[in-house]
Short mmCIF file of C-alpha atoms in Angstrom, two decimals:
data_model
loop_
_atom_site.label_atom_id
_atom_site.label_comp_id
_atom_site.label_asym_id
_atom_site.label_seq_id
_atom_site.Cartn_x
_atom_site.Cartn_y
_atom_site.Cartn_z
CA MET V 1 0.00 -0.01 0.03
CA LYS V 2 1.56 3.26 -1.07
CA ASP V 3 2.17 6.06 1.35
CA LYS V 4 -0.28 8.76 0.54
CA ARG V 5 1.24 11.33 2.85
CA VAL V 6 1.91 14.73 1.03
CA ALA V 7 5.08 16.45 1.93
CA PRO V 8 4.47 19.99 3.14
CA LYS V 9 4.61 23.03 0.93
CA PRO V 10 7.52 25.47 1.56
CA ALA V 11 6.27 28.62 3.08
CA PRO V 12 5.52 31.39 0.57
CA PRO V 13 7.96 34.40 0.54
CA PRO V 14 6.92 37.45 2.05
CA PRO V 15 4.96 39.71 -0.31
CA GLY V 16 7.27 41.25 -2.87
CA GLY V 17 9.75 38.40 -2.46
CA TRP V 18 12.80 37.61 -0.17
CA ARG V 19 14.60 40.51 -2.04
CA ALA V 20 12.03 43.10 -0.82
CA PHE V 21 12.33 41.67 2.58
CA LEU V 22 15.86 41.88 2.88
CA LEU V 23 15.72 45.52 1.49
CA GLN V 24 13.19 46.44 4.10
CA GLN V 25 15.39 45.02 6.99
CA ALA V 26 18.44 46.97 5.41
CA ALA V 27 16.46 50.18 5.32
CA GLY V 28 15.42 49.81 8.90
CA TYR V 29 19.18 49.21 10.14
CA ALA V 30 20.19 52.29 7.90
CA VAL V 31 17.07 54.70 9.23
CA SER V 32 17.47 53.44 12.90
CA PRO V 33 20.12 55.92 13.77
CA LEU V 34 18.01 58.77 12.35
CA ILE V 35 15.10 57.73 14.30
CA ARG V 36 17.02 57.60 17.53
CA PHE V 37 18.50 61.05 16.96
CA ALA V 38 15.12 62.41 16.12
CA ALA V 39 13.73 60.87 19.39
CA ALA V 40 16.61 61.82 21.45
CA PHE V 41 15.81 65.64 21.20
CA PRO V 42 12.36 65.56 22.70
CA LEU V 43 13.10 62.90 25.20
CA GLY V 44 16.16 64.92 26.49
CA LEU V 45 14.34 68.09 26.80
CA ALA V 46 11.35 66.02 28.53
CA ILE V 47 13.85 64.76 31.10
CA VAL V 48 15.28 68.28 31.96
CA LEU V 49 11.68 69.89 32.22
CA LEU V 50 10.39 66.98 34.12
CA SER V 51 13.09 66.90 36.48
CA ALA V 52 12.95 70.63 36.91
CA GLY V 53 9.21 70.39 37.70
CA TRP V 54 9.87 67.85 40.35
CA LEU V 55 12.50 69.89 42.08
CA VAL V 56 10.70 73.17 42.22
CA GLY V 57 7.42 71.61 43.41
CA PRO V 58 6.85 68.08 44.84
CA GLN V 59 10.30 67.68 46.02
CA HIS V 60 9.92 70.68 48.34
CA PHE V 61 6.89 69.23 49.99
CA VAL V 62 8.87 65.65 50.17
CA ASP V 63 12.07 67.41 51.96
CA ALA V 64 9.78 69.44 54.32
CA TRP V 65 8.13 66.35 55.53
CA ARG V 66 11.01 64.28 55.65
CA PHE V 67 13.19 66.87 57.77
CA ARG V 68 10.15 67.99 60.04
CA THR V 69 11.68 65.87 62.80
CA TYR V 70 15.24 67.23 62.66
CA THR V 71 15.23 69.29 65.52
CA ALA V 72 18.49 68.34 67.24
CA ASN V 73 22.01 69.66 66.36
CA ALA V 74 25.42 68.26 66.42
CA VAL V 75 28.97 69.54 65.32
CA GLY V 76 30.85 66.86 63.40
CA HIS V 77 34.58 67.01 62.33
CA PHE V 78 36.20 65.32 59.18
CA VAL V 79 37.43 61.87 59.52
CA ASP V 80 38.20 61.43 55.73
CA SER V 81 37.83 63.29 52.57
CA TRP V 82 38.43 63.10 49.10
CA LEU V 83 37.56 64.11 45.44
CA ALA V 84 35.83 61.15 43.50
CA LEU V 85 36.88 61.50 39.81
CA GLU V 86 34.57 59.36 37.21
CA PHE V 87 34.33 59.20 33.40
CA ASP V 88 33.24 56.58 30.86
CA PRO V 89 36.32 54.78 29.79
CA VAL V 90 34.28 53.01 27.08
CA ALA V 91 32.65 55.99 25.62
CA GLN V 92 36.12 57.75 25.97
CA GLY V 93 37.70 55.48 23.38
CA ASP V 94 41.11 56.76 22.20
CA ARG V 95 39.76 60.55 22.54
CA GLY V 96 42.42 62.50 24.16
CA ASN V 97 40.45 65.10 26.26
CA TRP V 98 39.37 62.62 29.18
CA ALA V 99 38.60 65.37 31.35
CA GLY V 100 35.93 66.97 29.18
CA PRO V 101 33.14 64.43 30.01
CA ALA V 102 34.52 63.77 33.40
CA ARG V 103 32.54 64.31 36.57
CA ALA V 104 33.93 64.99 40.06
CA THR V 105 32.35 64.73 43.61
CA HIS V 106 33.38 66.02 46.96
CA CYS V 107 32.94 63.32 49.60
CA ALA V 108 33.81 63.14 53.18
CA VAL V 109 33.22 60.92 56.23
CA VAL V 110 32.11 63.03 59.27
CA ALA V 111 32.35 61.88 62.83
CA TYR V 112 29.75 63.38 65.53
CA ASP V 113 28.61 62.50 69.03
CA GLY V 114 26.00 63.75 71.45
CA GLU V 115 23.82 62.92 74.30
CA TRP V 116 22.04 59.98 72.36
CA GLY V 117 24.82 57.57 72.97
CA ALA V 118 27.70 56.19 71.00
CA PRO V 119 29.64 58.43 68.66
CA GLN V 120 28.45 58.10 65.02
CA GLN V 121 30.09 58.41 61.54
CA ARG V 122 28.38 59.32 58.30
CA ALA V 123 29.63 59.91 54.72
CA PHE V 124 28.33 62.57 52.38
CA CYS V 125 28.92 63.11 48.71
CA GLY V 126 28.09 66.58 47.26
CA ASN V 127 27.55 68.12 43.85
CA ARG V 128 28.36 66.13 41.01
CA LEU V 129 30.53 68.75 39.05
CA ASN V 130 31.60 69.07 35.49
CA VAL V 131 35.42 68.94 35.19
CA HIS V 132 35.64 70.26 31.50
CA GLY V 133 39.33 70.20 31.48
CA GLU V 134 42.36 69.11 33.33
CA GLU V 135 43.37 72.68 34.47
CA THR V 136 40.01 72.54 36.32
CA LEU V 137 40.82 69.86 38.74
CA SER V 138 43.10 71.96 40.73
CA MET V 139 40.29 74.34 41.54
CA LEU V 140 38.06 71.45 42.46
CA VAL V 141 40.73 70.09 44.85
CA ASP V 142 40.74 73.40 46.58
CA ASP V 143 37.12 73.73 46.91
CA THR V 144 35.85 74.56 50.65
CA THR V 145 32.36 73.44 49.92
CA MET V 146 30.57 70.23 48.71
CA ALA V 147 27.39 71.97 48.28
CA PRO V 148 26.11 75.41 49.12
CA ASP V 149 26.99 76.21 52.79
CA VAL V 150 27.98 72.75 53.31
CA PRO V 151 31.75 72.86 54.30
CA PHE V 152 34.49 70.48 52.63
CA ALA V 153 38.14 70.33 53.55
CA MET V 154 40.98 67.90 52.43
CA PRO V 155 42.70 66.04 55.25
CA ARG V 156 45.62 67.62 57.20
CA ASP V 157 48.96 65.98 58.06
CA GLU V 158 51.02 66.39 61.06
CA ARG V 159 52.46 69.70 60.16
CA GLY V 160 48.97 71.11 59.42
CA PHE V 161 49.36 70.99 55.74
CA ALA V 162 46.53 69.99 53.44
CA ARG V 163 47.05 66.49 51.86
CA PRO V 164 44.59 66.23 48.88
CA GLN V 165 43.34 62.95 47.67
CA VAL V 166 41.67 62.01 44.47
CA ARG V 167 40.02 58.67 44.24
CA ILE V 168 39.55 57.12 40.64
CA GLY V 169 37.49 54.03 39.62
CA SER V 170 39.81 50.96 38.45
CA ALA V 171 38.41 51.20 34.92
CA GLU V 172 39.11 54.97 34.66
CA ALA V 173 42.63 54.66 36.32
CA ALA V 174 43.53 51.98 33.87
CA TRP V 175 42.52 54.24 30.77
CA LEU V 176 44.60 57.10 32.40
CA LYS V 177 47.58 54.60 32.46
CA ALA V 178 47.06 53.43 28.98
CA HIS V 179 46.71 56.74 27.12
CA PRO V 180 49.19 59.79 26.69
CA PRO V 181 48.39 63.12 28.25
CA PHE V 182 45.89 65.32 26.45
CA SER V 183 47.85 68.39 26.37
CA GLY V 184 50.56 70.64 27.99
CA PHE V 185 53.22 67.89 29.17
CA ASP V 186 56.22 66.44 27.79
CA ALA V 187 55.57 62.89 27.18
CA ARG V 188 59.29 61.94 28.33
CA VAL V 189 58.37 63.63 31.59
CA SER V 190 54.73 62.48 31.76
CA PRO V 191 54.36 59.54 29.33
CA THR V 192 50.77 58.81 30.37
CA ALA V 193 47.56 60.91 31.46
CA TRP V 194 48.00 59.15 34.92
CA ASP V 195 51.49 60.77 35.31
CA ALA V 196 50.30 64.07 34.10
CA LEU V 197 47.61 64.12 36.64
CA GLN V 198 49.94 63.45 39.38
CA ARG V 199 52.22 66.20 38.08
CA ARG V 200 49.52 68.88 37.61
CA LEU V 201 48.16 68.50 41.14
CA ASP V 202 51.50 68.40 42.77
CA ARG V 203 51.19 71.83 44.14
CA PRO V 204 53.02 72.12 47.54
CA LEU V 205 52.73 75.79 48.07
CA GLU V 206 49.01 75.74 47.75
CA TYR V 207 48.44 72.76 49.85
CA ALA V 208 50.74 74.42 52.62
CA LEU V 209 48.65 77.80 52.52
CA ALA V 210 45.46 75.89 52.56
CA GLY V 211 46.26 74.11 55.73
CA TRP V 212 48.01 76.98 57.46
CA SER V 213 45.64 79.76 56.53
CA ALA V 214 42.51 78.07 58.11
CA PRO V 215 41.96 75.11 60.48
CA SER V 216 39.72 72.27 59.18
CA PRO V 217 36.23 73.52 59.43
CA VAL V 218 33.58 72.08 61.73
CA PHE V 219 30.64 70.23 60.08
CA PRO V 220 27.34 71.55 61.45
CA LEU V 221 24.60 68.87 61.39
CA ALA V 222 20.87 68.40 61.94
CA LEU V 223 19.43 65.32 63.06
CA ASP V 224 16.39 63.51 64.22
CA PRO V 225 17.07 62.53 68.01
CA HIS V 226 15.20 59.41 67.78
CA ALA V 227 17.43 58.56 64.78
CA PRO V 228 20.66 60.31 65.24
CA GLY V 229 22.46 57.89 62.56
CA GLU V 230 20.54 59.62 59.72
CA ALA V 231 22.16 62.96 60.32
CA MET V 232 22.46 65.65 57.44
CA PRO V 233 24.25 68.70 56.94
CA ALA V 234 22.33 71.54 58.77
CA ALA V 235 22.52 74.05 55.83
CA PHE V 236 20.96 71.33 53.52
CA VAL V 237 18.13 70.56 55.85
CA ALA V 238 17.45 74.26 56.41
CA ALA V 239 17.24 74.94 52.66
CA ARG V 240 14.97 71.95 52.19
CA ARG V 241 12.42 72.60 55.06
CA SER V 242 10.62 75.45 53.16
CA ALA V 243 7.52 74.35 51.04
CA GLY V 244 6.99 75.59 47.71
CA SER V 245 5.31 78.78 46.90
CA PRO V 246 1.90 79.19 44.72
CA LEU V 247 4.39 80.35 41.90
CA ALA V 248 6.48 77.25 42.28
CA LEU V 249 3.32 75.41 41.94
CA LEU V 250 2.33 77.04 38.81
CA SER V 251 5.88 76.61 37.44
CA THR V 252 5.53 72.89 38.25
CA PHE V 253 2.37 72.47 36.34
CA LEU V 254 3.80 74.19 33.10
CA LEU V 255 7.10 72.34 33.17
CA PHE V 256 5.16 69.11 33.83
CA ALA V 257 2.68 69.77 30.89
CA ALA V 258 5.56 70.46 28.61
CA GLY V 259 7.70 67.65 29.65
CA ILE V 260 4.94 65.02 29.35
CA TRP V 261 4.22 66.35 25.83
CA LEU V 262 7.79 66.10 24.82
CA TRP V 263 8.15 62.86 26.34
CA LEU V 264 5.27 61.01 24.79
CA ASN V 265 6.06 62.56 21.37
CA GLY V 266 9.57 61.26 21.71
CA MET V 267 8.65 57.89 22.63
CA ARG V 268 6.15 57.78 19.95
CA VAL V 269 9.01 58.34 17.52
CA LEU V 270 11.23 55.95 19.06
CA MET V 271 8.75 53.11 19.22
CA ALA V 272 7.12 53.81 15.87
CA GLY V 273 5.70 50.79 14.31
CA LEU V 274 4.79 48.88 17.47
CA PRO V 275 1.07 48.60 18.81
CA ARG V 276 -0.37 51.58 20.35
CA ASN V 277 -0.95 50.03 23.71
CA ALA V 278 2.68 48.95 24.13
CA VAL V 279 3.83 52.41 23.15
CA LEU V 280 1.50 53.87 25.82
CA PHE V 281 2.47 51.45 28.63
CA ALA V 282 6.36 52.06 27.75
CA ALA V 283 5.96 55.72 27.70
CA TRP V 284 3.69 56.22 31.04
CA LEU V 285 5.89 53.59 33.31
CA PRO V 286 8.86 55.84 33.51
CA LEU V 287 6.84 58.98 34.29
CA LEU V 288 5.53 57.10 37.35
CA LEU V 289 9.09 56.65 38.60
CA LEU V 290 10.08 60.20 38.27
CA PRO V 291 10.92 60.97 42.00
CA TRP V 292 13.83 58.13 41.55
CA TRP V 293 14.98 59.37 38.14
CA GLY V 294 18.18 61.20 39.28
CA GLU V 295 21.10 60.38 37.19
CA ARG V 296 19.41 57.33 35.71
CA MET V 297 17.63 58.87 33.19
CA PRO V 298 20.52 60.37 31.24
CA ARG V 299 22.19 56.93 31.23
CA ALA V 300 19.35 55.47 29.88
CA LEU V 301 19.11 58.06 27.24
CA ALA V 302 22.77 57.23 26.32
CA ARG V 303 21.68 54.09 24.71
CA VAL V 304 19.46 56.03 22.62
CA GLN V 305 21.93 58.70 21.67
CA PRO V 306 25.12 59.18 23.69
CA GLU V 307 26.25 62.71 22.69
CA ILE V 308 22.69 64.36 23.38
CA ALA V 309 22.55 62.16 26.76
CA GLU V 310 25.97 63.87 27.89
CA VAL V 311 24.53 67.42 27.15
CA ILE V 312 21.45 66.41 29.05
CA GLY V 313 23.57 65.29 32.05
CA ASP V 314 25.33 68.54 32.07
CA MET V 315 22.06 70.41 32.17
CA LEU V 316 20.58 68.37 35.09
CA ALA V 317 23.87 68.74 36.97
CA ASP V 318 23.02 72.55 36.84
CA ILE V 319 19.27 72.64 37.50
CA ASP V 320 19.69 72.47 41.24
CA LEU V 321 23.09 72.45 43.10
CA THR V 322 21.70 71.53 46.60
CA GLY V 323 19.65 68.71 44.96
CA ARG V 324 22.51 66.42 44.85
CA LEU V 325 23.79 65.57 48.41
CA VAL V 326 24.01 61.67 49.17
CA ALA V 327 24.20 60.63 52.54
CA SER V 328 25.35 56.99 53.27
CA PRO V 329 27.22 54.75 55.82
CA PRO V 330 30.91 55.61 55.69
CA GLY V 331 31.73 52.22 53.68
CA ALA V 332 28.95 52.92 51.09
CA ALA V 333 30.05 56.46 49.84
CA GLN V 334 31.36 57.12 46.35
CA LEU V 335 34.86 55.09 45.91
CA ALA V 336 34.86 54.77 49.71
CA ARG V 337 36.30 51.28 48.57
CA GLY V 338 38.07 49.95 45.54
CA GLY V 339 39.39 52.08 42.75
CA GLU V 340 42.93 53.74 43.12
CA ARG V 341 44.05 56.90 45.09
CA LEU V 342 46.19 59.62 44.28
CA SER V 343 47.58 61.64 47.26
CA TRP V 344 50.01 64.49 47.55
CA ARG V 345 52.24 65.29 50.37
CA VAL V 346 54.19 68.71 50.72
CA GLY V 347 57.75 68.03 49.95
CA GLU V 348 57.61 64.57 48.51
CA GLY V 349 57.90 63.40 45.00
CA ALA V 350 59.46 65.86 42.61
CA PHE V 351 59.86 68.60 45.28
CA ALA V 352 61.92 66.38 47.95
CA ASP V 353 65.16 68.12 47.07
CA THR V 354 63.86 71.58 47.63
CA ILE V 355 60.81 72.21 50.08
CA GLY V 356 61.38 68.80 50.98
CA ARG V 357 64.61 69.69 52.87
CA ILE V 358 62.72 72.11 55.12
CA ALA V 359 61.47 71.08 58.46
CA PHE V 360 58.15 72.49 59.15
CA THR V 361 55.78 72.24 62.26
CA ALA V 362 52.15 73.18 62.67
CA PRO V 363 52.18 76.88 63.72
CA ALA V 364 50.54 77.78 67.16
CA PRO V 365 48.68 80.06 67.10
CA SER V 366 47.47 79.53 63.48
CA PRO V 367 48.39 82.47 61.10
CA ALA V 368 45.39 85.13 61.03
CA ASP V 369 45.14 84.63 57.02
CA ALA V 370 46.60 83.35 53.69
CA ASP V 371 48.92 86.27 53.73
CA ALA V 372 50.45 85.58 57.06
CA ALA V 373 50.69 81.89 56.56
CA LEU V 374 52.87 82.77 53.50
CA ARG V 375 55.02 85.02 55.50
CA ARG V 376 55.56 82.10 58.24
CA LEU V 377 56.31 79.86 55.45
CA VAL V 378 59.06 82.04 54.11
CA GLU V 379 60.71 82.75 57.52
CA THR V 380 60.86 79.28 58.12
CA VAL V 381 62.44 78.58 54.67
CA THR V 382 64.87 81.35 54.99
CA THR V 383 66.01 80.42 58.55
CA GLN V 384 66.81 76.99 57.74
CA VAL V 385 68.43 77.69 54.09
CA ARG V 386 70.83 80.12 55.86
CA ALA V 387 71.92 77.24 58.01
CA PHE V 388 72.90 75.06 55.14
CA ASP V 389 76.44 75.02 53.97
CA PRO V 390 77.43 76.78 50.58
CA GLY V 391 77.61 73.44 48.83
CA GLN V 392 74.08 72.69 50.09
CA ARG V 393 72.52 76.15 49.15
CA SER V 394 74.16 75.83 45.54
CA ALA V 395 72.70 72.27 45.03
CA LEU V 396 69.29 73.70 46.30
CA PHE V 397 69.26 76.80 43.90
CA ASP V 398 70.52 74.52 40.87
CA ARG V 399 67.67 72.21 41.63
CA LEU V 400 65.04 75.31 41.92
CA THR V 401 66.35 76.45 38.47
CA ALA V 402 66.10 73.34 36.84
CA ASP V 403 62.59 73.00 38.17
CA LYS V 404 61.52 76.38 36.82
CA GLN V 405 63.17 75.51 33.22
CA ALA V 406 60.89 72.54 33.36
CA ASP V 407 57.77 74.65 34.27
CA ARG V 408 57.64 72.99 37.79
CA TYR V 409 57.07 75.74 39.93
CA GLY V 410 56.01 74.04 43.21
CA ALA V 411 57.08 76.05 46.26
CA ALA V 412 59.90 78.01 44.58
CA LEU V 413 58.45 81.39 45.52
CA LEU V 414 59.21 80.74 49.27
CA PHE V 415 62.98 80.56 48.19
CA LEU V 416 63.18 84.21 46.64
CA PRO V 417 64.37 86.12 49.59
CA VAL V 418 67.08 83.81 50.75
CA ALA V 419 68.26 83.43 47.17
CA ARG V 420 68.52 87.13 46.64
CA GLU V 421 70.75 87.28 49.98
CA SER V 422 72.99 84.54 48.23
CA ALA V 423 73.07 86.35 44.93
CA PHE V 424 73.82 89.83 45.88
CA ASP V 425 74.73 90.20 49.75
CA PRO V 426 78.58 90.27 49.90
CA GLY V 427 80.27 87.38 51.83
CA HIS V 428 78.87 84.51 50.03
CA ASP V 429 80.44 81.64 48.22
CA ALA V 430 81.24 82.45 44.50
CA VAL V 431 79.52 79.06 43.38
CA GLU V 432 76.58 79.56 45.51
CA ALA V 433 76.25 83.27 44.48
CA ARG V 434 76.17 82.02 40.75
CA ALA V 435 73.59 79.33 41.44
CA ALA V 436 71.37 81.85 43.28
CA TYR V 437 71.77 84.30 40.46
CA HIS V 438 70.71 81.71 37.90
CA PHE V 439 67.70 80.78 39.72
CA LEU V 440 66.48 84.33 40.05
CA ASP V 441 66.99 84.98 36.48
CA ALA V 442 65.02 81.77 35.52
CA TRP V 443 62.41 82.91 37.85
CA VAL V 444 61.80 86.06 36.38
CA THR V 445 62.05 84.84 32.87
CA SER V 446 58.74 84.23 30.95
CA PRO V 447 56.57 82.05 31.40
CA THR V 448 56.32 83.20 35.15
CA GLU V 449 53.97 82.43 38.02
CA ASP V 450 52.26 85.58 38.10
CA PRO V 451 50.27 86.56 41.34
CA TRP V 452 46.50 86.99 40.43
CA PRO V 453 43.79 88.35 42.99
CA ASP V 454 42.17 85.28 43.23
CA HIS V 455 45.36 83.37 44.59
CA PRO V 456 45.55 82.97 48.23
CA ALA V 457 47.88 85.55 49.66
CA PHE V 458 47.91 87.55 46.78
CA ALA V 459 49.20 90.50 48.51
CA GLU V 460 52.30 88.58 50.15
CA ARG V 461 52.91 86.97 46.82
CA VAL V 462 53.32 90.51 45.01
CA ASN V 463 55.53 91.58 48.10
CA LEU V 464 57.69 88.39 47.51
CA TRP V 465 58.19 89.71 43.78
CA ARG V 466 58.53 93.31 44.97
CA GLY V 467 61.51 92.23 46.93
CA LEU V 468 63.42 91.68 43.72
CA VAL V 469 62.61 95.18 42.05
CA ASP V 470 65.70 96.66 43.79
CA ALA V 471 68.18 93.82 42.88
CA PRO V 472 71.42 95.22 41.89
CA GLU V 473 71.08 93.25 38.43
CA PRO V 474 68.76 95.36 36.11
CA SER V 475 67.52 92.60 33.95
CA ILE V 476 66.17 90.71 37.22
CA ALA V 477 64.96 94.09 38.64
CA ASN V 478 63.19 95.30 35.44
CA ARG V 479 61.42 92.10 34.91
CA ALA V 480 60.35 91.72 38.52
CA LEU V 481 58.82 95.32 38.28
CA TRP V 482 56.72 94.45 35.20
CA THR V 483 55.24 91.50 37.28
CA VAL V 484 54.44 93.65 40.04
CA ARG V 485 52.90 96.51 38.00
CA ALA V 486 50.79 93.63 36.07
CA ALA V 487 49.65 92.39 39.30
CA SER V 488 48.75 95.73 40.74
CA GLU V 489 46.70 96.47 37.47
CA ARG V 490 44.91 93.32 37.98
CA ALA V 491 44.02 94.09 41.55
CA HIS V 492 42.00 97.13 40.35
#
C-alpha cells in the first residue's frame, strides 16, 4: 500500500519576495540611527523639564515632610575626605580630552557625638561637578564646599598642611595609565595621562597655604534625636525645610505639561511601528518613577543617543546644586572602597630636594590669614636655608632653576628672599652666588607664575616679587617690576 502522505509545501515568500524583505530590513538598520537621533531631542528636553518640575514643586513638600523631625543639632569633624573622579572609559575610547566628560564629587566621612549615645560616623557626597578640562581639577581640589553652605576640607598632615586625595575608579585609572596626556606635558616627563594628573596636582605651596591659613572647619549637622544615625548637613536641611510657593506650583504645572508632551512624542518616534497600547505602557511607566530618576535617565538616554545624553546630564547637574547631596554609611560612599587613590604630601616626590629639605611644624597659634601664613612659611624656609653650607645652598638653587625651566613651580616662591641674599649680599661663596643668580634669572623669565587676585595670599605674593625690584642686577629688577605692576593693575 502506497504512502499517501503529502510533503508540506514550503512557506510562501513574503509579499514582494525575499529581495524586498531583505531590502526592508536593511532600510530599517540604516534609518534606525536617524530615528534614535530624532527621538533623543524631545526625550532629552523632557527629562530636563520634568526633573526641574519635580525639584521646584513636589520635592520641596517631600523634603519638608522628611526633615520635620530634625530638631537636634550636632557638630561634626572630618575623619576622611576625597575628590571622587569618574568618566566612562568605554565611551571615551581613544579620544584625548578625558577630563571634558569627567565628573568630580567631593566626599567626606564625618564623625559626631552627643547625648544620644555612642559616637556616630556618616558619609556625604556633594555636587556632581563638570570637570571640563584638566586645569579645572586643581580648583576642584581646592574647593571648601561640597554643596552650598556645606563645608569641605581635604585631610591635614601632622604639620598642618593639606594633603589632597583623589580617588578614581579602577576602569578609569586603567584608561589613564594606558593613554598619553591630553596636552601641556612633555611625554618624556609624563608619558601617560595618569602621570600628567599626578604632576598637575602636585602643588606644595597651595597645600601648605590651605592648611596653615585656615583650620579644618567644623561640620554642622541637623538630626532627628530618635534616629541620630541619619544626620544631614544643617545648611542642607534648612534649605529643604521650606515648602514651595504658589508660583513654584504654577511653574511645576507648566514644566510637567511641557515635559509630558515632549516625552510622549519622543517615545512615539522611538517606538514607531509598535502597537499603540505597548507604546503607551512603555511611555507612561517611566513617568511614574519620576522621583527616582536622578542620574539614571541620562544614562538610559545614552543607549539611544550618547552625545545628546551627555549634554542633558550636564544640564541636569546645573538645575539644582543643592539637590545632589548623598548621605550613606561610610563604607557605602562613592569610591570609599575599591578603585585607586592619588595623594600629595608637601615636600615629597618631585619637590623632595627643595621644599622637602625644610622641616615644618604646625604653627601655634595659626596664622590669621593666607598672607600671614605665607610670611610664616618664608621665614621658616629662609632661616633653615641660611643654616645650610654653601655647597648645599648651591645644589638647592640649581634644583630650583631646573624645576623652573621644566615649568615645575612648586614652592620656589618661598626661596626668593634667601636666593636674593645669596646672589647679591657680600660674603657668600662664588659658586653659591652664581647658582642663586641663575635661579632668580630663571624665575623672572617668561613664562612666570604671576600673582593673581584670586590666588590665596595675593598681597604677600606680590611683596615677594617686589623684593626683587631693587636687585642690583637690572635685568632681574626690571622683569620683577613688570610683574609687580601687572599684578597691581589686575587688582584694580
